[in-house]
Every structure is written in C-alpha cells, then in structure tokens.
Short mmCIF file of C-alpha atoms in Angstrom, two decimals:
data_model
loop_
_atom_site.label_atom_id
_atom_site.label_comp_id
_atom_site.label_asym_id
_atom_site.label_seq_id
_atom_site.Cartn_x
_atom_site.Cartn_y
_atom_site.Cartn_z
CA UNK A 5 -138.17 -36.11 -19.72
CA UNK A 6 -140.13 -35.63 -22.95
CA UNK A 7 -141.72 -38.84 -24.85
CA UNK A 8 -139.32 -39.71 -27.73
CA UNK A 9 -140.68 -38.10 -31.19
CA UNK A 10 -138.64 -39.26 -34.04
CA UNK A 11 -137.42 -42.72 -34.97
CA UNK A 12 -133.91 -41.75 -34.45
CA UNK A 13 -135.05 -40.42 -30.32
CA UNK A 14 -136.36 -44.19 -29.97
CA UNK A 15 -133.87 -46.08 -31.27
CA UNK A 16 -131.25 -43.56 -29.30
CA UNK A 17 -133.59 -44.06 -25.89
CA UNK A 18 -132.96 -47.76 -26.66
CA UNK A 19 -129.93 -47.77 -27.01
CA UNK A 20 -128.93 -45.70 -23.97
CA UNK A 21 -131.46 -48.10 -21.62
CA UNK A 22 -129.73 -51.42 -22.66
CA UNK A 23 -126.65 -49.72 -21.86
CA UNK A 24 -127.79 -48.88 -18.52
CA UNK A 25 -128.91 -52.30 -18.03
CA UNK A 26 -125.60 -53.87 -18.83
CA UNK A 27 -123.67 -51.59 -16.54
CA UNK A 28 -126.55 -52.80 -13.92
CA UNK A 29 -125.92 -56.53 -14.55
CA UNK A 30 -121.84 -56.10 -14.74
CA UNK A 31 -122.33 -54.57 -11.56
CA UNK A 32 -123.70 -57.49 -9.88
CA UNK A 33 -121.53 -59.60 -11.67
CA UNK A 34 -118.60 -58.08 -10.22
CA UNK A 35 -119.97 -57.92 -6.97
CA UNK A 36 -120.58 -61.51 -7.03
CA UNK A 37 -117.28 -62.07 -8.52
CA UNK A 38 -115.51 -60.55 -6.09
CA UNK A 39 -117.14 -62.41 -2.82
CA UNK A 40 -117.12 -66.27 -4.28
CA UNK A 41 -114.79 -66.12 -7.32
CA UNK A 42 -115.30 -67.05 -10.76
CA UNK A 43 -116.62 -69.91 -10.18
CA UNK A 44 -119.82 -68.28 -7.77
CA UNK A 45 -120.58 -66.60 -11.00
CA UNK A 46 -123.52 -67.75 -13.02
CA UNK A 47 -126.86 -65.61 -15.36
CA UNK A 48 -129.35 -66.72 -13.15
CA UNK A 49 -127.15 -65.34 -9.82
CA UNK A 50 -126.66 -62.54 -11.50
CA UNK A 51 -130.23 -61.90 -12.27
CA UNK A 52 -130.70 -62.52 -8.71
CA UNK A 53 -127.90 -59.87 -7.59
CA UNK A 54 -129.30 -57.42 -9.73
CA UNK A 55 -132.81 -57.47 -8.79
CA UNK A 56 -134.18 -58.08 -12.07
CA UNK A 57 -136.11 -60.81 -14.15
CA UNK A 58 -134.65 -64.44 -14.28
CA UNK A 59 -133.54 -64.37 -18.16
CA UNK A 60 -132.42 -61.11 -18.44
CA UNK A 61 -128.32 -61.94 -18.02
CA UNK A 62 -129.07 -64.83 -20.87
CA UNK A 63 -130.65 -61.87 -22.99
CA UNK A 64 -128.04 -59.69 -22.79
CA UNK A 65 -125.31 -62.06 -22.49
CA UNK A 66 -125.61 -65.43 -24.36
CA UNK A 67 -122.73 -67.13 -22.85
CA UNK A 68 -120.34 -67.21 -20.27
CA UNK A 69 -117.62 -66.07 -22.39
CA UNK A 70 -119.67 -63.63 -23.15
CA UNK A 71 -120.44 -62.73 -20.05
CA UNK A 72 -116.86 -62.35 -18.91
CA UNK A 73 -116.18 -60.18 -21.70
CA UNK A 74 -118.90 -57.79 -20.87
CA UNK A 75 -117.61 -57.65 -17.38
CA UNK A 76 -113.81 -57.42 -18.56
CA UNK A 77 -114.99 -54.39 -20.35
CA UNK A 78 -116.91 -52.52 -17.70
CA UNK A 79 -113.56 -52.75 -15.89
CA UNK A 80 -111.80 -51.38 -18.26
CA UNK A 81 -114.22 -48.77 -18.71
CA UNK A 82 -114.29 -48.14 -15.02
CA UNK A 83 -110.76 -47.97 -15.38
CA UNK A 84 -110.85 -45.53 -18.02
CA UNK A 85 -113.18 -43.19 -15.96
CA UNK A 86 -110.82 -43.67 -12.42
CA UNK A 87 -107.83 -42.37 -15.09
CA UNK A 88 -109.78 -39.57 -16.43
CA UNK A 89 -111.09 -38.00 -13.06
CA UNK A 90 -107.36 -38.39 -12.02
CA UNK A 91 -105.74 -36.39 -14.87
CA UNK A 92 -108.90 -33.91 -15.60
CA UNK A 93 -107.09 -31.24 -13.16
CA UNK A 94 -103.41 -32.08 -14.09
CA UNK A 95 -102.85 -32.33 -17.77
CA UNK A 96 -99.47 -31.82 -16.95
CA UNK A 97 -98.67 -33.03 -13.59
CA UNK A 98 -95.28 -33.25 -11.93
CA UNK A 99 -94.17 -36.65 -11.03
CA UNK A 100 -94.69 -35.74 -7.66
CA UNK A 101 -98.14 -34.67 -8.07
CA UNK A 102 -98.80 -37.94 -10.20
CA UNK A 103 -97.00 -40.46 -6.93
CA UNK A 104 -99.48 -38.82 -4.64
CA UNK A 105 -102.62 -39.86 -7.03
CA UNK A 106 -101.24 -43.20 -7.52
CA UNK A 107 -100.19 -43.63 -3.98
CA UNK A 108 -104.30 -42.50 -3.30
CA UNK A 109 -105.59 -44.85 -6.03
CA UNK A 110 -103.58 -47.94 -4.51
CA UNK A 111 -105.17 -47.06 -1.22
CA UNK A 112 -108.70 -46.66 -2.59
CA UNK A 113 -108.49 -50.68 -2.90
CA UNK A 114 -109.46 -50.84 0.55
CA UNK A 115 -112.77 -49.62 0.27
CA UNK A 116 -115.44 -49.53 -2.09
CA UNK A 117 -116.58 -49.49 -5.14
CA UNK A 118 -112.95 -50.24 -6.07
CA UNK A 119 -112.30 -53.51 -3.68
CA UNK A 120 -114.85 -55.32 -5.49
CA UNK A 121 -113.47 -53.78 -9.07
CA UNK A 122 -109.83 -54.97 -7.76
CA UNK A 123 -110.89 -58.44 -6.38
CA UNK A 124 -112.97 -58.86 -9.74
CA UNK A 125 -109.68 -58.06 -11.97
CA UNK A 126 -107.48 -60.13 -10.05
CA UNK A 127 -110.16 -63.17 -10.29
CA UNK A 128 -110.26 -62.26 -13.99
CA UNK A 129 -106.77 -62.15 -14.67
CA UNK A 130 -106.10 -65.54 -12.64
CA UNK A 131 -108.96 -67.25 -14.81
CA UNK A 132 -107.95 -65.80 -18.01
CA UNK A 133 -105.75 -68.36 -18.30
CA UNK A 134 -108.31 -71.01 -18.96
CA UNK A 135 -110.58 -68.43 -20.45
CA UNK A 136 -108.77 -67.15 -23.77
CA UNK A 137 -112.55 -64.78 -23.83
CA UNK A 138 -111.26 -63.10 -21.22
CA UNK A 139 -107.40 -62.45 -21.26
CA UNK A 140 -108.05 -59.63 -24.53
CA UNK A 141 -109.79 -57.23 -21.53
CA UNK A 142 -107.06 -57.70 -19.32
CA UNK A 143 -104.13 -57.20 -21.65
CA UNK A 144 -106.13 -53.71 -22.28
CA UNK A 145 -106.45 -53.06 -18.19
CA UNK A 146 -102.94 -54.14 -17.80
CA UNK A 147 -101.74 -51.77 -21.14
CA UNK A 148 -103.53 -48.79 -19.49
CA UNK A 149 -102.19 -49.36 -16.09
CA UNK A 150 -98.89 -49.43 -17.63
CA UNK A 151 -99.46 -46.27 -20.05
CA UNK A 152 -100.15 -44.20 -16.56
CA UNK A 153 -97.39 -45.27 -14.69
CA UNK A 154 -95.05 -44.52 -17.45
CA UNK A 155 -95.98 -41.08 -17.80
CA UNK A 156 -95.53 -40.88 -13.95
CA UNK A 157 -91.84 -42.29 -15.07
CA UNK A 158 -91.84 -39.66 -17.94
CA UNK A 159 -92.99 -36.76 -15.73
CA UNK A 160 -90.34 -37.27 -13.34
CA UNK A 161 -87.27 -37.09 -15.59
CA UNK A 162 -89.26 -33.60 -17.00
CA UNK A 163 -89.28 -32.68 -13.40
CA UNK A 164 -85.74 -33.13 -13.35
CA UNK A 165 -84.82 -31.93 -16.52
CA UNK A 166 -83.33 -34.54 -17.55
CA UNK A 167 -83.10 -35.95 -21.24
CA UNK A 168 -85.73 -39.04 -21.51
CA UNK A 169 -83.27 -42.28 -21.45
CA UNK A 170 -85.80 -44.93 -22.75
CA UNK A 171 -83.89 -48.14 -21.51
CA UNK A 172 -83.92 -46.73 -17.69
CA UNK A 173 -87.82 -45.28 -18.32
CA UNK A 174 -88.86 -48.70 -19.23
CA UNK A 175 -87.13 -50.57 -16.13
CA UNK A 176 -88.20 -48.10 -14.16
CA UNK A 177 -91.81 -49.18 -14.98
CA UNK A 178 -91.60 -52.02 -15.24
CA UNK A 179 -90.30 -52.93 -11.55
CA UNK A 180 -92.21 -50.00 -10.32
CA UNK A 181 -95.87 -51.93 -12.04
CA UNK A 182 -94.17 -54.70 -9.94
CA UNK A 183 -94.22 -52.98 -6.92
CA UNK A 184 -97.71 -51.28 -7.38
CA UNK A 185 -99.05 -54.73 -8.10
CA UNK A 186 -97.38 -56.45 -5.10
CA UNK A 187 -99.48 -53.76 -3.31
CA UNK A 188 -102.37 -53.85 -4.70
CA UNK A 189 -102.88 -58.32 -4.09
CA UNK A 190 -101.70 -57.30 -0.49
CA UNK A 191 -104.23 -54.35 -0.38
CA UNK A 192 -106.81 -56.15 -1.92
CA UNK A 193 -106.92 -59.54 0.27
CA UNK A 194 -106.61 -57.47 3.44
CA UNK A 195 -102.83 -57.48 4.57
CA UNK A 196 -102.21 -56.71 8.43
CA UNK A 197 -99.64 -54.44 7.17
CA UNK A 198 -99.87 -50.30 7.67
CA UNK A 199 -99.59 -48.27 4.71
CA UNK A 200 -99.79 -44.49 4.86
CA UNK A 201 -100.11 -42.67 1.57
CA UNK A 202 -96.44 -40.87 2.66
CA UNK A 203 -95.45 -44.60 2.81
CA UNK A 204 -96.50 -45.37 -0.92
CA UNK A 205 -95.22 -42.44 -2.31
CA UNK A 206 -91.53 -42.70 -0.16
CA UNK A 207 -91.41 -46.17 -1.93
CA UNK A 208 -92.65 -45.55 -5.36
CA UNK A 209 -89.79 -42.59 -5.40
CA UNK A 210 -87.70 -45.23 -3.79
CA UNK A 211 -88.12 -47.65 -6.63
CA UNK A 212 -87.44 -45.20 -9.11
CA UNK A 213 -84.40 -43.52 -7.32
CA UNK A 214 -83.01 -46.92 -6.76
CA UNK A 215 -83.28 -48.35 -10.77
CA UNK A 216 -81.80 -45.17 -11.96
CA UNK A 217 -79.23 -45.87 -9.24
CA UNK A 218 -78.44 -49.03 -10.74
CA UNK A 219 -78.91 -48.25 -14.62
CA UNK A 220 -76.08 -45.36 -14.11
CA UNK A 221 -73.79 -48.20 -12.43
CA UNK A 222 -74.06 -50.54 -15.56
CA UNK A 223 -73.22 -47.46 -17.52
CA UNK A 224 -70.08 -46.99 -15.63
CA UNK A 225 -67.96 -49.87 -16.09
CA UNK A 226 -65.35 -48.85 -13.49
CA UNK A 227 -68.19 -48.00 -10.89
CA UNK A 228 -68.28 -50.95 -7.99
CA UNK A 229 -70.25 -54.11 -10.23
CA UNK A 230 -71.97 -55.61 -7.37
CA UNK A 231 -74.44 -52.53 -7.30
CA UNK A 232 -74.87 -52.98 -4.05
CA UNK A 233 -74.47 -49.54 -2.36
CA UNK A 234 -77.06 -49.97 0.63
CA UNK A 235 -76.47 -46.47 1.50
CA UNK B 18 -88.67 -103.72 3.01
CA UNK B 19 -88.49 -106.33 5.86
CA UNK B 20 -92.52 -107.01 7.14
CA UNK B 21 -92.78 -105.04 10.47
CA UNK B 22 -92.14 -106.89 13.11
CA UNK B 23 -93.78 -104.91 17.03
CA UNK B 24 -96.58 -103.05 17.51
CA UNK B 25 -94.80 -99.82 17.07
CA UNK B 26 -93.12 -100.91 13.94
CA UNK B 27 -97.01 -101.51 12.31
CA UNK B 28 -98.32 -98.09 13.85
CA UNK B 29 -95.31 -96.42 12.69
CA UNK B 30 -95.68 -98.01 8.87
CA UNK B 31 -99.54 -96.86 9.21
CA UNK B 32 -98.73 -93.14 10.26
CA UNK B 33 -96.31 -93.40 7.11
CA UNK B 34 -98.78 -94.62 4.94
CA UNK B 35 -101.79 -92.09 6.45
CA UNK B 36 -99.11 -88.79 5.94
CA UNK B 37 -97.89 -90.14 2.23
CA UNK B 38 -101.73 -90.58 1.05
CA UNK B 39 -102.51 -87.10 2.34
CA UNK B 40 -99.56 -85.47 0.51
CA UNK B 41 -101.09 -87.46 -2.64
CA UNK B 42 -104.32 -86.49 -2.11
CA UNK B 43 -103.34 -82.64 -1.85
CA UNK B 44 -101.31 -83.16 -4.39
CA UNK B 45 -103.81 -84.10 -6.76
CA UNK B 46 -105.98 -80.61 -5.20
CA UNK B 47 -103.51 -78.28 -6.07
CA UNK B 48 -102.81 -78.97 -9.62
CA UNK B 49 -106.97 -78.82 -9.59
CA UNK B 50 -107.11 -75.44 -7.66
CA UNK B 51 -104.51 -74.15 -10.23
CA UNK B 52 -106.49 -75.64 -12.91
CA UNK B 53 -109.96 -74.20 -11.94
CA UNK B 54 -109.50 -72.03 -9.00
CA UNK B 55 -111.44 -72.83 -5.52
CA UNK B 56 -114.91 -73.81 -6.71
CA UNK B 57 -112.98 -76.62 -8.88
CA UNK B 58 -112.22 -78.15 -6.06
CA UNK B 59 -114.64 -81.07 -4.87
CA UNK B 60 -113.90 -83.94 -2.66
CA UNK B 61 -114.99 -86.68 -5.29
CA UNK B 62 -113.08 -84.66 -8.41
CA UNK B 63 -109.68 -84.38 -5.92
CA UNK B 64 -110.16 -88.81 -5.83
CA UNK B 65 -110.82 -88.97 -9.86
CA UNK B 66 -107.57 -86.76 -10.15
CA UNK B 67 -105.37 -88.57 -7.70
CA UNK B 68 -106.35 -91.89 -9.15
CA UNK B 69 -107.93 -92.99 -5.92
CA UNK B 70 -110.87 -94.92 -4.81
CA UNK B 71 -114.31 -92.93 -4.71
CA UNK B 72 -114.85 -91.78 -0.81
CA UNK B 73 -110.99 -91.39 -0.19
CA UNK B 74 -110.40 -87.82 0.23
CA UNK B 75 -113.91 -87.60 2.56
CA UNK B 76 -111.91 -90.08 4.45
CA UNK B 77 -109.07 -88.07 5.11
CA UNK B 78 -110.25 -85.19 5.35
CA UNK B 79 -114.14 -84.49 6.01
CA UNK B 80 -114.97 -81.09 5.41
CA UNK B 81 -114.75 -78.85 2.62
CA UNK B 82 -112.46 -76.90 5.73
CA UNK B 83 -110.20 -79.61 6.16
CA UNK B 84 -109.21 -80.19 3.00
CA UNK B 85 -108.53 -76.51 2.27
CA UNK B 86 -106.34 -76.29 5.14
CA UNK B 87 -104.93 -79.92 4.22
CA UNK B 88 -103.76 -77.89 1.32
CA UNK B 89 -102.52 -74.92 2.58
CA UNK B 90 -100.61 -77.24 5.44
CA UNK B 91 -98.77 -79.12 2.50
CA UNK B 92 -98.32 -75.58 0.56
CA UNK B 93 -96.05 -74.86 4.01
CA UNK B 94 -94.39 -77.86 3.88
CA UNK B 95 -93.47 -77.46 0.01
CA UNK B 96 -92.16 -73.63 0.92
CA UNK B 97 -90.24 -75.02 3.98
CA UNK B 98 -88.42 -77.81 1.74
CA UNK B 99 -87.55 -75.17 -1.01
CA UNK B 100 -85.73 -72.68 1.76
CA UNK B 101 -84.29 -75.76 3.24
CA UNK B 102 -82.66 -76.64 0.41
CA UNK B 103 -81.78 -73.13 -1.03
CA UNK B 104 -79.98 -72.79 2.08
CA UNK B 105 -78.46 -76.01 2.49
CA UNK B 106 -74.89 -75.18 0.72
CA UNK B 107 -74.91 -71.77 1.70
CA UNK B 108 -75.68 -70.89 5.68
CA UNK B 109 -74.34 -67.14 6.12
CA UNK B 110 -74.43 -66.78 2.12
CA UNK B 111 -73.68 -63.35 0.96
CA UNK B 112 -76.83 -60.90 0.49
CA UNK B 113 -75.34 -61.37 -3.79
CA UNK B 114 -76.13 -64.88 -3.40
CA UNK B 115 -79.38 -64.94 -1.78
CA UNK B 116 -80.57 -62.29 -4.46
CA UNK B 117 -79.35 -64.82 -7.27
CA UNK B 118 -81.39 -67.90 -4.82
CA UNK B 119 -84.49 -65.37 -4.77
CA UNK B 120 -84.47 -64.25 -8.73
CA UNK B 121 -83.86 -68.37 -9.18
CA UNK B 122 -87.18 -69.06 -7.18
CA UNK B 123 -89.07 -66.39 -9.01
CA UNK B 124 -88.17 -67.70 -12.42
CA UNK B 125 -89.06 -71.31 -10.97
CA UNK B 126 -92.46 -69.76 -10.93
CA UNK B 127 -92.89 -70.19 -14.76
CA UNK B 128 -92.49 -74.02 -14.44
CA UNK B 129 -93.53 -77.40 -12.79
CA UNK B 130 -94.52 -77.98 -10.10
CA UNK B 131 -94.05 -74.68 -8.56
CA UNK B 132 -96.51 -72.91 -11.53
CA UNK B 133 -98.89 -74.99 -9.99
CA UNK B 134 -98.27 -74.80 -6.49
CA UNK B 135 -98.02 -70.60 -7.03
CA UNK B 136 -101.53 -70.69 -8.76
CA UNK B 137 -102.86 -73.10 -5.98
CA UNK B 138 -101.44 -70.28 -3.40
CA UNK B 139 -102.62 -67.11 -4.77
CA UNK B 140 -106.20 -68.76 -5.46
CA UNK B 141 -106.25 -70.03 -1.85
CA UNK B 142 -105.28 -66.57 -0.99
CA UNK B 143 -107.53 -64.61 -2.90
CA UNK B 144 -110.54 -66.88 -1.04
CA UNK B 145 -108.76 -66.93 2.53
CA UNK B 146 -110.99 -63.96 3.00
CA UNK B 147 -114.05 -65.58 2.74
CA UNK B 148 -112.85 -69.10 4.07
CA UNK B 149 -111.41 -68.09 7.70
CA UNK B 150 -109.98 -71.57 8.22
CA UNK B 151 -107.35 -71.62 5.19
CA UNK B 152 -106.45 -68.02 6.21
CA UNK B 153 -104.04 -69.06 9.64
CA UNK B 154 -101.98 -71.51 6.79
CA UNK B 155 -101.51 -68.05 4.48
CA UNK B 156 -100.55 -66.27 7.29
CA UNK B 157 -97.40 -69.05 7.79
CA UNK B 158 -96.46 -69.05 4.37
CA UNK B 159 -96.27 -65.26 3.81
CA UNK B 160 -94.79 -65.05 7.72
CA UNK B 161 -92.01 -67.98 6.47
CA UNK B 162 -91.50 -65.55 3.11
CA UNK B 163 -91.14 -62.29 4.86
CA UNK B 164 -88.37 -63.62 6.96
CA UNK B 165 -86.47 -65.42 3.88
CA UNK B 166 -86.60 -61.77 2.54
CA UNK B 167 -85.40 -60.11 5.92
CA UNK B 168 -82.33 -62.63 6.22
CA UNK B 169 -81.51 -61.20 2.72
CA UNK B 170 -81.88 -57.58 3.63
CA UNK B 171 -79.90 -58.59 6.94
CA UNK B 172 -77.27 -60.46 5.15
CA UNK B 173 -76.80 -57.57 2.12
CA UNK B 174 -75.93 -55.29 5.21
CA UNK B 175 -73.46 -57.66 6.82
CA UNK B 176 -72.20 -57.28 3.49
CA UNK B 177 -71.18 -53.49 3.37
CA UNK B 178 -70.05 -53.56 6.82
CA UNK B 179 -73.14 -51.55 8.19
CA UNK B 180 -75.02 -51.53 11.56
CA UNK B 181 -78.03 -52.92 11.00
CA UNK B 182 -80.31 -49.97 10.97
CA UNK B 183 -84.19 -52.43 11.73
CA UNK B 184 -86.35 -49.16 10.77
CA UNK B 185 -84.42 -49.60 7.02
CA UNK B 186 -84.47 -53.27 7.03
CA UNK B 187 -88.28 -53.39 8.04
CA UNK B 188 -88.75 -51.09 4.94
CA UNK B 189 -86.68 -52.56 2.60
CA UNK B 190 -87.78 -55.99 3.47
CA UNK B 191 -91.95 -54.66 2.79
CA UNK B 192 -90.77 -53.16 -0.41
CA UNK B 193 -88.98 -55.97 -1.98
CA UNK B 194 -92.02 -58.21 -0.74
CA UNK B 195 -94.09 -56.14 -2.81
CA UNK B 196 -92.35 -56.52 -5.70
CA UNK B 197 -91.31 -59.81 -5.60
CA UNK B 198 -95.05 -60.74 -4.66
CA UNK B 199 -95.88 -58.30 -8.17
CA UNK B 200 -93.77 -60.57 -10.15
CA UNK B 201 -94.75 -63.25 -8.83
CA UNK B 202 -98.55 -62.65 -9.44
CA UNK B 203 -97.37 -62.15 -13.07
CA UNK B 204 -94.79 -65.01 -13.63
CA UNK B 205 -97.96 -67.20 -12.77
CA UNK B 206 -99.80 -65.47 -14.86
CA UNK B 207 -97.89 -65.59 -18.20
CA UNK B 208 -96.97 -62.55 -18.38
CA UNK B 209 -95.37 -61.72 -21.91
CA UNK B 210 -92.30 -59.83 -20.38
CA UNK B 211 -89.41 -61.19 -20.65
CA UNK B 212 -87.12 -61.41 -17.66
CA UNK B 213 -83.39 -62.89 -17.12
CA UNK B 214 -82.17 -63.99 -13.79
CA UNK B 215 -79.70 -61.10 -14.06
CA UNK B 216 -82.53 -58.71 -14.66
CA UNK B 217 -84.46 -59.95 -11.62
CA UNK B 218 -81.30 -59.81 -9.24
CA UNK B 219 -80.33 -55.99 -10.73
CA UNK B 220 -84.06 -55.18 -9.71
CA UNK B 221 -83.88 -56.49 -5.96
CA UNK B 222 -80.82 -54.56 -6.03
CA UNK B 223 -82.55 -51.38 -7.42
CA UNK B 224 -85.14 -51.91 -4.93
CA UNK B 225 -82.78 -51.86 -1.72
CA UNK B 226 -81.08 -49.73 -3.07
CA UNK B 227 -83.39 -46.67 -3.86
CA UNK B 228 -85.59 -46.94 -0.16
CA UNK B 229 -81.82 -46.80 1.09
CA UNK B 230 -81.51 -43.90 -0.36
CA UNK B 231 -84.88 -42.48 0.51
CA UNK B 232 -83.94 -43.70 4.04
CA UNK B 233 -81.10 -41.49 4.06
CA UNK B 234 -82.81 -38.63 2.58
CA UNK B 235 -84.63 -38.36 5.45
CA UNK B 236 -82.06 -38.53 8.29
CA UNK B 237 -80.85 -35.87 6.41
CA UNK B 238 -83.33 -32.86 7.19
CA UNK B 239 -81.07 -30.42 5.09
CA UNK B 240 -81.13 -32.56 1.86
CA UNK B 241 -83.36 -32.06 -1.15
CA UNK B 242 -86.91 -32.98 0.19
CA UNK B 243 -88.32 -34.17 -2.91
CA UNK B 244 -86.15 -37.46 -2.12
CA UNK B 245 -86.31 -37.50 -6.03
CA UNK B 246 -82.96 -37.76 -7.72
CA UNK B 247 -83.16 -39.43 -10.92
CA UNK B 248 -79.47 -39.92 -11.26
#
C-alpha cells in the first residue's frame, strides 16, 4: 500500500487502524466472555487474549462499562453483517426460503465463530440487568432479531396471499422469537438433543401454522373455545 | 420442643440441623448467583450473605465443586416441591389445566423467590459447560421439566380421545420446551412484553397445536407439502 500523502489519508489510515484494533480486542473479549462469563472478563485479560501490549484495552476502553458497550456493539455489528450475507441473494425471499436460513443460522450456534458470539450475548443479556451500560446494545440485538423474524412472518402470509392481519403477525412472532430463543440457550450450552435443519424448519412452520390456528378460533366465537384441536 | 431424649433422637436433631443450615447456606448463594452470576459467588461472601459465622460455608461444603452442586441439589429440590404441589389437587388434571399450572409457573418467573432461583439456574447452566460437576444436577432439573411437559402433552391427548401417537408427543413435548424455556429466559430477564396468563396458555395451545398439524401433514403424502397453511 502507498505511504499516506495528505492530512486527510493520515487521519483516515488512523482512523481505519484503531478500528481494526477494537474489533481485535472485542474479539478477545468475547472469546473470553464466552469461556468464564462476565465476571472472567477484565483489560489486562483481554490484553493478554489479544496478544497485544498490557494498557492497550485501558486506552481504548476506559472502563468496564465501557468496555461492555464496545463489545455489545461488535455484536450487534456482527449481527448486522450475519443479516446482510443472509438477505444479499434474497431481497425478496419466500417464507420458506427465509425458515431454511433461520433454521441454518440457529444451527450455526454450534460451531464457531458464532458459539462464542451466542454464549457472549446470552452472558450480556443475563448481566445487563445489573449493568444499565449494557442493556441499550441488547435491546438493539434483540430489535433486529425481531425485525428478521417478522419479515419471515410477513413473507409467509405474501406467500399465501393472504391480506397482512397485524394482531396474528405479531403473535406469530412473538411465540415464534420464543421458540427460536428456547433453541438457541439449548443450542448454545450443548443440549443432548438432535436437531436436523428439516427439524427446525417443520417446527418454526409448526409454530406459525399452529398461532394462526388459534387466532382464527378466537375469531370464531361458535368454533370449539378450548382451542384444543390436537389434530 | 421436648430436649431429645436417646442417641438416635440427638443424631436425628443433628442431621436436621446439618440439612436446614445447608438449605440456608444455598439459599443465601442463589440470590448471590442471581445477583452477580457465577464468579459472584465466593465461599466467605455466601457466609456475609446468609448472616453466618466466617468459615461456615467451607465447613459444609469444601470446594468451590461442592458448593455449586450444593446449589444445583437444592435448585432440584425447589423444582420437585413446586410440581408437588401444582399437582397436589389435581392428579389426572385435564391437559386445559396443566396449561393454566404451566402459564402460572412461567409468570411466577417475574417474582420472588422464583426470579431468583430462575437467574441462579440459567447462570449455573450457562457455566455447567465449563464446571462438569454442576452439569449431572442440570441434567435432573431439565430431565424433571421435560417430563412435567410430556404428562401435559400426554394428558391434552387423553383429552380428545386420541391414541397416543409417542413420535407426536416426543415432538410436541421438544417444541413447547423450547418455547417455554424462550420465555422463560426472557421473563427473567425483564423483558418489556407484556404477557397475560391467558396469552401464555393460548400460546402452548398454538404450539401443540400447529406441530399437530405439521405431524399430520406428513402422514399425509398427498397433502400440500409446504406444511404451510396460514389459516
């Protein structure tokens, strides 16, 4: 690469380093997170995880809250980029299309780089409550995670061609976020149980299939009020 | 209480004593594990909490190991006397009111002492994996869960007059887990969404329900393979 020549070139090369060296220390901060908790977590481990000069997670990161934050945001961010690669070939995806990525990213947990994001986020999100620094990040993770699966919800009812009923789209989420949560803590902290990705996606259409199932018996007054129609 | 009188009478009043400090002691550990997750947790801070003499908790239980799995052993015992008692009045209850029972427990979650004893859980949990000995006293409790969920499943059959049919069960019973476990994870977690009893009961309905459906779907080779009817 050639040297920098203008003012603006420095202060840009500077700019795009101590980015770079955040991502770096977030890394090993999630990392670290994710094998001994929040409460493993502290600059000068981090420096140590990282590889770099005691000091450098106090430069870039004063305090713990700020710390947290930082890392709250790369998780987002990672997040963000996860999302992205998912929808880059599918603007418009059917709902089927869209269970099959979700039912892949919910099975990525088991493996790397994402175990370590996932065990970091739950960690997060279970010390957020002491940690008001933190719990901003997480409503944003937990917003985003919510905007996806709703345009699953929203791409299915297309698929059908069916008008959008917002009351049923929004329960629908809401127990299916549920559900892909559920999975997720299981996922993440190693369950003995087998999941397939047919599995997944059977049961995420299962959840769906089965609020709608309800929704149009409370819509139906003279329908059978227990709801329970187990087949 | 009359001063005990035989041998017996004194070993029996010292076992008594012995099993009553213990469920103290862990007592005093879980609301600190909720309070500050795992690395909160030190032998001398679970004696300041409880109100106990300096040393007492090294007594009882010597290791960092024992007194995680002293925990997780009283977390089992707390689970056992909730079932015990949600069961008490209601032996073969109807699968309607062990749904109401199950969306009472959830809510529960959001309040003393089970908030705590949920937090306490999913932190012990979340560090099972890297603490082998808490992780045989996880496997119990989410064993002792699993089959409160089955007897539901089982019972909401009984209920419609069906054969039991154990490849639906088995799948109805993993999909409710996940979303009960979901909610669960975000009960404790202060979740802003609001949720009735009623709305929790329609859900584990929903949930049944729709993998019912699915279920049927595929016994059905002729039906629409998408297995995605939104009404």
């Amino acid at each position: 690469m050639a040297a920098p020549r203008t003012i603006d070139d420095v202060e840009n090369k500077r700019k795009h380093n101590a980015a770079e060296r955040r991502r770096q220390l977030c890394d090993a901060a999630i990392s670290l997170l994710a094998d001994e908790g929040p409460r493993g977590l502290s600059h000068l481990k981090v420096d140590r995880q990282a590889g770099v000069p005691d000091g450098t997670t106090s430069f870039y990161y004063r305090t713990r809250a700020a710390l947290l934050q930082g890392i709250a945001d790369q998780l987002v961010r990672y997040d963000a980029e996860v999302f992205t690669e998912v929808f880059k070939d599918a603007p418009n995806s059917s709902g089927r299309v869209i269970a099959g990525m979700l039912a892949d990213q919910l099975l990525a947990v088991r493996s790397e780089p994402q175990l370590s994001r996932t065990r970091a986020r739950l960690e997060l999100t279970m010390s957020a409550r002491r940690d008001p620094g933190v719990a901003s990040g997480f409503r944003q993770i937990s917003e985003s995670y919510r905007a996806l699966v709703e345009r699953l919800v929203l791409a299915l009812h297309h698929d059908n061609g069916l008008d959008v009923d917002h009351a049923l789209c929004d329960e629908q989420t809401s127990v299916l976020m549920a559900y892909l949560s559920g999975q997720t803590f299981a996922l993440s902290n190693d369950s003995p149980e087998v999941l397939t990705r047919q599995d997944i996606e059977r049961q995420i259409h299962a959840v769906l299939v089965g609020v709608a199932v309800e929704h149009a018996a409370r819509q139906t007054p003279s329908s059978d009020s227990s709801g329970v129609r187990a087949k």
